[in-house]
Amino acid sequence: MKPWIELGTAQIPNDGGVLTLRQRDQEFSISLSGPRGELMNSRRFNSEQQLSVLGCAHLKSHKGARVVVGGMGMGYTLAAALDVLSPDASVIVADLIPEVVEWNRGPLGECAGRPLDDNRVGVHIGDVAELLVNRSGEYDAVLLDVDNGPEGLTHSDNNWLYSVEGTSSIYRSLRPGGVLAVWSASPDTFYVGRLKKAGFRVEVKTVRERPGKGARHAIFVARKKSG
Ligand SMILES: C[S@@+](CC[C@H](N)C(=O)[O-])C[C@H]1O[C@@H](n2cnc3c(N)ncnc32)[C@H](O)[C@@H]1O
């Protein structure tokens, strides 16, 4: 088997460690320094795609849908959202790390079919929270895969997104009937409670890291009332 080749590194803000992108043949891996190790691998992306399948199911024939995707990663969630959405939709993908976006404009982009080349996509380099705070009725879907799930782990600054305040703010940012979908390594009853408190109707779906096999992950599908 060929050895891994390092293609790039990136510093995570606030001393959050170093991300490293590696390639071996057609396989890509992004890992975090320290015990967390590999965060993403291009051989396992079914649950990242399911985040969009579940979070955008209500938008299949919706005109002018506006969607937020946080973060970019290897682009699978973004690409799967684009597959569902109509030609007049717009999607803003946010990522904290500029290098992650650069990598997706380079060789890593092949993994998910170069979704950044789609003219429906805009990029926000920065915290996805900046797109969600003090917004009112702007989005039809918000798809979040920025961490290990509501318990954080890789980036503790993301706790706001899952807090009572953050959850209520995201609720306000959605249009009536809009959906917040959140990827998580595991279910979390406390988070479901906070989503319900904000006004969402919530379903928790179990998805596999590969179609029909591999680790089980949870997708929280939280729907705002229709009006
Ligand atoms: C697990 S990856 C996302 C994988 C992606 N769903 C895919 O399909 O490949 C998490 C990404 O979120 C980014 N990120 C973490 N916290 C963020 C935040 N608060 N705002 C924007 N991006 C963030 C990280 O830099 C990383 O690229």
PDB file of C-alpha atoms and ligand atoms in Angstrom:
ATOM      1  CA  MET A   1       0.000   0.000   0.000  1.00  0.00           C
ATOM      2  CA  LYS A   2       1.274   3.491  -0.821  1.00  0.00           C
ATOM      3  CA  PRO A   3       2.320   5.732   2.088  1.00  0.00           C
ATOM      4  CA  TRP A   4       0.289   8.748   3.182  1.00  0.00           C
ATOM      5  CA  ILE A   5       1.474  12.054   1.703  1.00  0.00           C
ATOM      6  CA  GLU A   6       0.941  15.252   3.685  1.00  0.00           C
ATOM      7  CA  LEU A   7      -0.745  17.891   1.504  1.00  0.00           C
ATOM      8  CA  GLY A   8      -1.224  20.711   4.017  1.00  0.00           C
ATOM      9  CA  THR A   9      -1.700  21.844   7.594  1.00  0.00           C
ATOM     10  CA  ALA A  10      -3.870  24.529   9.202  1.00  0.00           C
ATOM     11  CA  GLN A  11      -3.935  26.105  12.648  1.00  0.00           C
ATOM     12  CA  ILE A  12      -7.345  26.062  14.371  1.00  0.00           C
ATOM     13  CA  PRO A  13      -8.147  29.448  16.000  1.00  0.00           C
ATOM     14  CA  ASN A  14      -7.818  29.919  19.781  1.00  0.00           C
ATOM     15  CA  ASP A  15      -5.157  27.235  20.095  1.00  0.00           C
ATOM     16  CA  GLY A  16      -7.557  24.534  18.968  1.00  0.00           C
ATOM     17  CA  GLY A  17      -4.716  22.417  17.521  1.00  0.00           C
ATOM     18  CA  VAL A  18      -3.507  21.683  13.998  1.00  0.00           C
ATOM     19  CA  LEU A  19      -5.460  20.094  11.150  1.00  0.00           C
ATOM     20  CA  THR A  20      -3.496  17.989   8.677  1.00  0.00           C
ATOM     21  CA  LEU A  21      -4.688  16.920   5.221  1.00  0.00           C
ATOM     22  CA  ARG A  22      -3.157  13.696   3.884  1.00  0.00           C
ATOM     23  CA  GLN A  23      -3.636  11.660   0.702  1.00  0.00           C
ATOM     24  CA  ARG A  24      -2.954   7.983  -0.116  1.00  0.00           C
ATOM     25  CA  ASP A  25      -3.960   7.008  -3.667  1.00  0.00           C
ATOM     26  CA  GLN A  26      -7.536   8.290  -4.012  1.00  0.00           C
ATOM     27  CA  GLU A  27      -8.145   8.355  -0.244  1.00  0.00           C
ATOM     28  CA  PHE A  28      -8.015  11.633   1.728  1.00  0.00           C
ATOM     29  CA  SER A  29      -7.863  12.063   5.493  1.00  0.00           C
ATOM     30  CA  ILE A  30      -8.103  15.148   7.711  1.00  0.00           C
ATOM     31  CA  SER A  31      -6.851  14.720  11.253  1.00  0.00           C
ATOM     32  CA  LEU A  32      -6.560  16.862  14.350  1.00  0.00           C
ATOM     33  CA  SER A  33      -3.387  16.957  16.418  1.00  0.00           C
ATOM     34  CA  GLY A  34      -3.661  15.251  19.809  1.00  0.00           C
ATOM     35  CA  PRO A  35      -5.769  12.312  20.948  1.00  0.00           C
ATOM     36  CA  ARG A  36      -8.784  13.055  18.706  1.00  0.00           C
ATOM     37  CA  GLY A  37      -6.857  11.894  15.597  1.00  0.00           C
ATOM     38  CA  GLU A  38      -8.713  11.453  12.331  1.00  0.00           C
ATOM     39  CA  LEU A  39     -11.780  13.702  11.920  1.00  0.00           C
ATOM     40  CA  MET A  40     -12.747  12.900   8.345  1.00  0.00           C
ATOM     41  CA  ASN A  41     -11.955  10.249   5.775  1.00  0.00           C
ATOM     42  CA  SER A  42     -13.066  10.211   2.158  1.00  0.00           C
ATOM     43  CA  ARG A  43     -14.036   6.522   2.431  1.00  0.00           C
ATOM     44  CA  ARG A  44     -16.757   7.245   5.019  1.00  0.00           C
ATOM     45  CA  PHE A  45     -19.238   9.987   4.206  1.00  0.00           C
ATOM     46  CA  ASN A  46     -22.720   8.489   4.161  1.00  0.00           C
ATOM     47  CA  SER A  47     -23.837  10.156   7.398  1.00  0.00           C
ATOM     48  CA  GLU A  48     -22.535  13.547   6.169  1.00  0.00           C
ATOM     49  CA  GLN A  49     -24.670  13.125   3.047  1.00  0.00           C
ATOM     50  CA  GLN A  50     -27.680  11.992   5.070  1.00  0.00           C
ATOM     51  CA  LEU A  51     -27.493  15.255   7.004  1.00  0.00           C
ATOM     52  CA  SER A  52     -28.524  17.031   3.794  1.00  0.00           C
ATOM     53  CA  VAL A  53     -30.927  14.348   2.592  1.00  0.00           C
ATOM     54  CA  LEU A  54     -32.851  14.647   5.878  1.00  0.00           C
ATOM     55  CA  GLY A  55     -32.377  18.382   6.362  1.00  0.00           C
ATOM     56  CA  CYS A  56     -33.406  19.359   2.820  1.00  0.00           C
ATOM     57  CA  ALA A  57     -36.131  16.751   2.163  1.00  0.00           C
ATOM     58  CA  HIS A  58     -38.780  19.500   2.418  1.00  0.00           C
ATOM     59  CA  LEU A  59     -37.018  21.608  -0.248  1.00  0.00           C
ATOM     60  CA  LYS A  60     -37.102  19.248  -3.247  1.00  0.00           C
ATOM     61  CA  SER A  61     -39.439  21.381  -5.321  1.00  0.00           C
ATOM     62  CA  HIS A  62     -39.078  24.577  -3.315  1.00  0.00           C
ATOM     63  CA  LYS A  63     -38.336  27.727  -5.348  1.00  0.00           C
ATOM     64  CA  GLY A  64     -35.540  30.025  -4.174  1.00  0.00           C
ATOM     65  CA  ALA A  65     -34.553  28.020  -1.107  1.00  0.00           C
ATOM     66  CA  ARG A  66     -31.823  29.520   1.108  1.00  0.00           C
ATOM     67  CA  VAL A  67     -29.630  27.077   2.978  1.00  0.00           C
ATOM     68  CA  VAL A  68     -26.695  27.398   5.383  1.00  0.00           C
ATOM     69  CA  VAL A  69     -24.119  24.591   5.626  1.00  0.00           C
ATOM     70  CA  GLY A  70     -21.560  24.661   8.438  1.00  0.00           C
ATOM     71  CA  GLY A  71     -18.785  23.511   7.929  1.00  0.00           C
ATOM     72  CA  MET A  72     -17.136  22.585   4.670  1.00  0.00           C
ATOM     73  CA  GLY A  73     -15.011  19.571   5.689  1.00  0.00           C
ATOM     74  CA  MET A  74     -14.640  17.411   2.582  1.00  0.00           C
ATOM     75  CA  GLY A  75     -17.738  18.878   0.951  1.00  0.00           C
ATOM     76  CA  TYR A  76     -20.063  15.858   1.119  1.00  0.00           C
ATOM     77  CA  THR A  77     -22.851  17.632   3.028  1.00  0.00           C
ATOM     78  CA  LEU A  78     -22.674  20.620   0.682  1.00  0.00           C
ATOM     79  CA  ALA A  79     -22.734  18.430  -2.443  1.00  0.00           C
ATOM     80  CA  ALA A  80     -25.676  16.362  -1.154  1.00  0.00           C
ATOM     81  CA  ALA A  81     -27.654  19.555  -0.417  1.00  0.00           C
ATOM     82  CA  LEU A  82     -27.000  20.817  -3.962  1.00  0.00           C
ATOM     83  CA  ASP A  83     -28.275  17.491  -5.325  1.00  0.00           C
ATOM     84  CA  VAL A  84     -31.649  18.056  -3.634  1.00  0.00           C
ATOM     85  CA  LEU A  85     -32.075  21.782  -4.247  1.00  0.00           C
ATOM     86  CA  SER A  86     -33.521  23.463  -7.329  1.00  0.00           C
ATOM     87  CA  PRO A  87     -31.438  25.604  -9.748  1.00  0.00           C
ATOM     88  CA  ASP A  88     -32.546  28.895  -8.175  1.00  0.00           C
ATOM     89  CA  ALA A  89     -31.550  27.893  -4.635  1.00  0.00           C
ATOM     90  CA  SER A  90     -28.640  29.491  -2.793  1.00  0.00           C
ATOM     91  CA  VAL A  91     -26.343  27.869  -0.275  1.00  0.00           C
ATOM     92  CA  ILE A  92     -23.820  29.563   1.999  1.00  0.00           C
ATOM     93  CA  VAL A  93     -21.145  27.209   3.265  1.00  0.00           C
ATOM     94  CA  ALA A  94     -19.239  28.410   6.318  1.00  0.00           C
ATOM     95  CA  ASP A  95     -15.887  27.213   7.576  1.00  0.00           C
ATOM     96  CA  LEU A  96     -13.667  28.630  10.276  1.00  0.00           C
ATOM     97  CA  ILE A  97     -10.486  27.480   8.589  1.00  0.00           C
ATOM     98  CA  PRO A  98      -9.554  29.180   5.286  1.00  0.00           C
ATOM     99  CA  GLU A  99      -7.219  26.306   4.377  1.00  0.00           C
ATOM    100  CA  VAL A 100     -10.127  23.829   4.465  1.00  0.00           C
ATOM    101  CA  VAL A 101     -11.860  25.864   1.771  1.00  0.00           C
ATOM    102  CA  GLU A 102      -8.599  26.143  -0.205  1.00  0.00           C
ATOM    103  CA  TRP A 103      -8.093  22.365   0.002  1.00  0.00           C
ATOM    104  CA  ASN A 104     -11.600  21.918  -1.435  1.00  0.00           C
ATOM    105  CA  ARG A 105     -10.687  24.183  -4.332  1.00  0.00           C
ATOM    106  CA  GLY A 106      -7.655  21.917  -4.897  1.00  0.00           C
ATOM    107  CA  PRO A 107      -7.288  18.114  -5.065  1.00  0.00           C
ATOM    108  CA  LEU A 108      -9.638  17.437  -2.120  1.00  0.00           C
ATOM    109  CA  GLY A 109     -12.489  18.938  -4.153  1.00  0.00           C
ATOM    110  CA  GLU A 110     -12.671  15.802  -6.330  1.00  0.00           C
ATOM    111  CA  CYS A 111     -14.026  13.772  -3.381  1.00  0.00           C
ATOM    112  CA  ALA A 112     -17.480  15.350  -3.441  1.00  0.00           C
ATOM    113  CA  GLY A 113     -17.502  16.410  -7.108  1.00  0.00           C
ATOM    114  CA  ARG A 114     -16.245  19.995  -6.657  1.00  0.00           C
ATOM    115  CA  PRO A 115     -19.358  21.521  -5.047  1.00  0.00           C
ATOM    116  CA  LEU A 116     -17.610  24.911  -4.670  1.00  0.00           C
ATOM    117  CA  ASP A 117     -17.739  25.273  -8.467  1.00  0.00           C
ATOM    118  CA  ASP A 118     -21.567  25.299  -8.343  1.00  0.00           C
ATOM    119  CA  ASN A 119     -22.809  28.847  -8.938  1.00  0.00           C
ATOM    120  CA  ARG A 120     -25.484  28.449  -6.245  1.00  0.00           C
ATOM    121  CA  VAL A 121     -22.751  28.359  -3.572  1.00  0.00           C
ATOM    122  CA  GLY A 122     -21.324  31.275  -1.580  1.00  0.00           C
ATOM    123  CA  VAL A 123     -18.521  30.858   0.972  1.00  0.00           C
ATOM    124  CA  HIS A 124     -18.292  32.409   4.429  1.00  0.00           C
ATOM    125  CA  ILE A 125     -14.850  32.083   5.992  1.00  0.00           C
ATOM    126  CA  GLY A 126     -15.600  32.381   9.682  1.00  0.00           C
ATOM    127  CA  ASP A 127     -17.861  31.053  12.368  1.00  0.00           C
ATOM    128  CA  VAL A 128     -21.200  29.750  11.093  1.00  0.00           C
ATOM    129  CA  ALA A 129     -22.738  31.365  14.187  1.00  0.00           C
ATOM    130  CA  GLU A 130     -22.180  34.758  12.502  1.00  0.00           C
ATOM    131  CA  LEU A 131     -24.770  33.750   9.892  1.00  0.00           C
ATOM    132  CA  LEU A 132     -27.299  32.701  12.525  1.00  0.00           C
ATOM    133  CA  VAL A 133     -27.257  35.397  15.166  1.00  0.00           C
ATOM    134  CA  ASN A 134     -29.749  38.297  14.945  1.00  0.00           C
ATOM    135  CA  ARG A 135     -31.397  36.913  11.776  1.00  0.00           C
ATOM    136  CA  SER A 136     -35.103  36.650  11.285  1.00  0.00           C
ATOM    137  CA  GLY A 137     -36.839  34.267   8.883  1.00  0.00           C
ATOM    138  CA  GLU A 138     -33.924  34.042   6.411  1.00  0.00           C
ATOM    139  CA  TYR A 139     -33.253  30.360   5.849  1.00  0.00           C
ATOM    140  CA  ASP A 140     -35.178  27.264   4.773  1.00  0.00           C
ATOM    141  CA  ALA A 141     -32.561  24.920   6.209  1.00  0.00           C
ATOM    142  CA  VAL A 142     -29.515  25.122   8.459  1.00  0.00           C
ATOM    143  CA  LEU A 143     -27.262  22.049   8.280  1.00  0.00           C
ATOM    144  CA  LEU A 144     -24.634  21.796  10.990  1.00  0.00           C
ATOM    145  CA  ASP A 145     -21.682  19.419  11.092  1.00  0.00           C
ATOM    146  CA  VAL A 146     -19.023  21.452  12.835  1.00  0.00           C
ATOM    147  CA  ASP A 147     -18.111  19.215  15.716  1.00  0.00           C
ATOM    148  CA  ASN A 148     -18.556  15.850  17.303  1.00  0.00           C
ATOM    149  CA  GLY A 149     -22.128  16.870  18.050  1.00  0.00           C
ATOM    150  CA  PRO A 150     -23.863  18.908  20.758  1.00  0.00           C
ATOM    151  CA  GLU A 151     -21.225  17.870  23.297  1.00  0.00           C
ATOM    152  CA  GLY A 152     -18.525  19.683  21.329  1.00  0.00           C
ATOM    153  CA  LEU A 153     -15.168  17.957  21.780  1.00  0.00           C
ATOM    154  CA  THR A 154     -13.171  19.210  18.826  1.00  0.00           C
ATOM    155  CA  HIS A 155     -13.969  22.914  19.175  1.00  0.00           C
ATOM    156  CA  SER A 156     -15.447  24.078  22.497  1.00  0.00           C
ATOM    157  CA  ASP A 157     -16.202  27.551  21.044  1.00  0.00           C
ATOM    158  CA  ASN A 158     -19.077  25.824  19.243  1.00  0.00           C
ATOM    159  CA  ASN A 159     -21.027  25.330  22.481  1.00  0.00           C
ATOM    160  CA  TRP A 160     -23.144  28.425  21.730  1.00  0.00           C
ATOM    161  CA  LEU A 161     -24.630  26.687  18.688  1.00  0.00           C
ATOM    162  CA  TYR A 162     -26.163  24.004  20.912  1.00  0.00           C
ATOM    163  CA  SER A 163     -27.050  26.204  23.902  1.00  0.00           C
ATOM    164  CA  VAL A 164     -30.543  27.466  24.783  1.00  0.00           C
ATOM    165  CA  GLU A 165     -29.565  30.892  23.413  1.00  0.00           C
ATOM    166  CA  GLY A 166     -28.012  29.533  20.204  1.00  0.00           C
ATOM    167  CA  THR A 167     -30.856  27.120  19.553  1.00  0.00           C
ATOM    168  CA  SER A 168     -33.424  29.916  19.956  1.00  0.00           C
ATOM    169  CA  SER A 169     -31.392  32.171  17.694  1.00  0.00           C
ATOM    170  CA  ILE A 170     -31.288  29.503  14.967  1.00  0.00           C
ATOM    171  CA  TYR A 171     -35.050  29.013  15.388  1.00  0.00           C
ATOM    172  CA  ARG A 172     -35.578  32.733  14.673  1.00  0.00           C
ATOM    173  CA  SER A 173     -33.221  32.626  11.661  1.00  0.00           C
ATOM    174  CA  LEU A 174     -35.417  30.018   9.971  1.00  0.00           C
ATOM    175  CA  ARG A 175     -38.472  30.660   7.836  1.00  0.00           C
ATOM    176  CA  PRO A 176     -41.749  29.009   8.929  1.00  0.00           C
ATOM    177  CA  GLY A 177     -41.442  25.259   8.236  1.00  0.00           C
ATOM    178  CA  GLY A 178     -37.641  25.573   8.041  1.00  0.00           C
ATOM    179  CA  VAL A 179     -35.391  22.795   9.327  1.00  0.00           C
ATOM    180  CA  LEU A 180     -32.297  22.735  11.498  1.00  0.00           C
ATOM    181  CA  ALA A 181     -30.430  19.445  10.952  1.00  0.00           C
ATOM    182  CA  VAL A 182     -27.447  18.613  13.158  1.00  0.00           C
ATOM    183  CA  TRP A 183     -24.909  15.791  12.784  1.00  0.00           C
ATOM    184  CA  SER A 184     -23.779  14.096  15.966  1.00  0.00           C
ATOM    185  CA  ALA A 185     -21.607  11.114  16.863  1.00  0.00           C
ATOM    186  CA  SER A 186     -24.310  10.042  19.334  1.00  0.00           C
ATOM    187  CA  PRO A 187     -27.858  10.855  20.514  1.00  0.00           C
ATOM    188  CA  ASP A 188     -28.281  13.524  23.208  1.00  0.00           C
ATOM    189  CA  THR A 189     -31.532  13.811  25.157  1.00  0.00           C
ATOM    190  CA  PHE A 190     -30.505  17.119  26.759  1.00  0.00           C
ATOM    191  CA  TYR A 191     -30.018  18.691  23.342  1.00  0.00           C
ATOM    192  CA  VAL A 192     -33.400  17.384  22.191  1.00  0.00           C
ATOM    193  CA  GLY A 193     -34.886  19.081  25.257  1.00  0.00           C
ATOM    194  CA  ARG A 194     -33.287  22.409  24.333  1.00  0.00           C
ATOM    195  CA  LEU A 195     -34.500  22.133  20.733  1.00  0.00           C
ATOM    196  CA  LYS A 196     -38.058  21.494  21.939  1.00  0.00           C
ATOM    197  CA  LYS A 197     -37.838  24.376  24.389  1.00  0.00           C
ATOM    198  CA  ALA A 198     -36.904  26.689  21.493  1.00  0.00           C
ATOM    199  CA  GLY A 199     -40.116  25.623  19.716  1.00  0.00           C
ATOM    200  CA  PHE A 200     -38.855  22.928  17.326  1.00  0.00           C
ATOM    201  CA  ARG A 201     -40.569  19.614  16.571  1.00  0.00           C
ATOM    202  CA  VAL A 202     -37.739  17.109  16.768  1.00  0.00           C
ATOM    203  CA  GLU A 203     -36.918  13.722  15.270  1.00  0.00           C
ATOM    204  CA  VAL A 204     -33.641  11.891  15.878  1.00  0.00           C
ATOM    205  CA  LYS A 205     -32.560   9.668  12.989  1.00  0.00           C
ATOM    206  CA  THR A 206     -29.862   7.006  13.130  1.00  0.00           C
ATOM    207  CA  VAL A 207     -27.564   6.889  10.105  1.00  0.00           C
ATOM    208  CA  ARG A 208     -24.522   4.727   9.278  1.00  0.00           C
ATOM    209  CA  GLU A 209     -21.089   5.987   8.273  1.00  0.00           C
ATOM    210  CA  ARG A 210     -21.286   3.792   5.130  1.00  0.00           C
ATOM    211  CA  PRO A 211     -24.530   2.717   3.429  1.00  0.00           C
ATOM    212  CA  GLY A 212     -25.923  -0.092   5.625  1.00  0.00           C
ATOM    213  CA  LYS A 213     -22.747  -0.573   7.676  1.00  0.00           C
ATOM    214  CA  GLY A 214     -20.160   1.001   9.931  1.00  0.00           C
ATOM    215  CA  ALA A 215     -20.560   3.241  12.962  1.00  0.00           C
ATOM    216  CA  ARG A 216     -23.964   4.665  13.838  1.00  0.00           C
ATOM    217  CA  HIS A 217     -24.370   8.425  14.043  1.00  0.00           C
ATOM    218  CA  ALA A 218     -27.350  10.597  14.959  1.00  0.00           C
ATOM    219  CA  ILE A 219     -28.990  13.352  12.933  1.00  0.00           C
ATOM    220  CA  PHE A 220     -31.271  15.717  14.846  1.00  0.00           C
ATOM    221  CA  VAL A 221     -33.977  16.962  12.489  1.00  0.00           C
ATOM    222  CA  ALA A 222     -35.656  19.955  14.119  1.00  0.00           C
ATOM    223  CA  ARG A 223     -38.552  21.622  12.308  1.00  0.00           C
ATOM    224  CA  LYS A 224     -39.916  25.123  12.914  1.00  0.00           C
ATOM    225  CA  LYS A 225     -43.694  25.460  12.970  1.00  0.00           C
ATOM    226  CA  SER A 226     -45.184  26.282   9.579  1.00  0.00           C
ATOM    227  CA  GLY A 227     -46.774  29.526  10.663  1.00  0.00           C
TER     228      GLY A 227
HETATM  229  C1  LIG B   1     -16.546  17.246  10.432  1.00  0.00           C
HETATM  230  S1  LIG B   1     -16.134  18.546   9.368  1.00  0.00           S
HETATM  231  C2  LIG B   1     -17.539  18.693   8.315  1.00  0.00           C
HETATM  232  C3  LIG B   1     -17.649  17.560   7.352  1.00  0.00           C
HETATM  233  C4  LIG B   1     -18.633  17.843   6.250  1.00  0.00           C
HETATM  234  N1  LIG B   1     -20.000  17.674   6.728  1.00  0.00           N
HETATM  235  C5  LIG B   1     -18.415  16.971   5.037  1.00  0.00           C
HETATM  236  O1  LIG B   1     -19.404  16.589   4.408  1.00  0.00           O
HETATM  237  O2  LIG B   1     -17.271  16.655   4.713  1.00  0.00           O
HETATM  238  C6  LIG B   1     -16.284  19.960  10.394  1.00  0.00           C
HETATM  239  C7  LIG B   1     -15.866  21.264   9.697  1.00  0.00           C
HETATM  240  O3  LIG B   1     -16.437  22.335  10.425  1.00  0.00           O
HETATM  241  C8  LIG B   1     -15.504  23.386  10.508  1.00  0.00           C
HETATM  242  N2  LIG B   1     -15.910  24.181  11.688  1.00  0.00           N
HETATM  243  C9  LIG B   1     -15.785  23.874  13.005  1.00  0.00           C
HETATM  244  N3  LIG B   1     -16.404  24.789  13.768  1.00  0.00           N
HETATM  245  C10 LIG B   1     -16.933  25.708  12.911  1.00  0.00           C
HETATM  246  C11 LIG B   1     -17.691  26.882  13.099  1.00  0.00           C
HETATM  247  N4  LIG B   1     -18.049  27.326  14.308  1.00  0.00           N
HETATM  248  N5  LIG B   1     -18.073  27.584  12.003  1.00  0.00           N
HETATM  249  C12 LIG B   1     -17.726  27.164  10.756  1.00  0.00           C
HETATM  250  N6  LIG B   1     -17.009  26.035  10.531  1.00  0.00           N
HETATM  251  C13 LIG B   1     -16.622  25.313  11.587  1.00  0.00           C
HETATM  252  C14 LIG B   1     -14.161  22.689  10.603  1.00  0.00           C
HETATM  253  O4  LIG B   1     -13.111  23.537  10.178  1.00  0.00           O
HETATM  254  C15 LIG B   1     -14.381  21.501   9.646  1.00  0.00           C
HETATM  255  O5  LIG B   1     -14.002  21.824   8.321  1.00  0.00           O
END
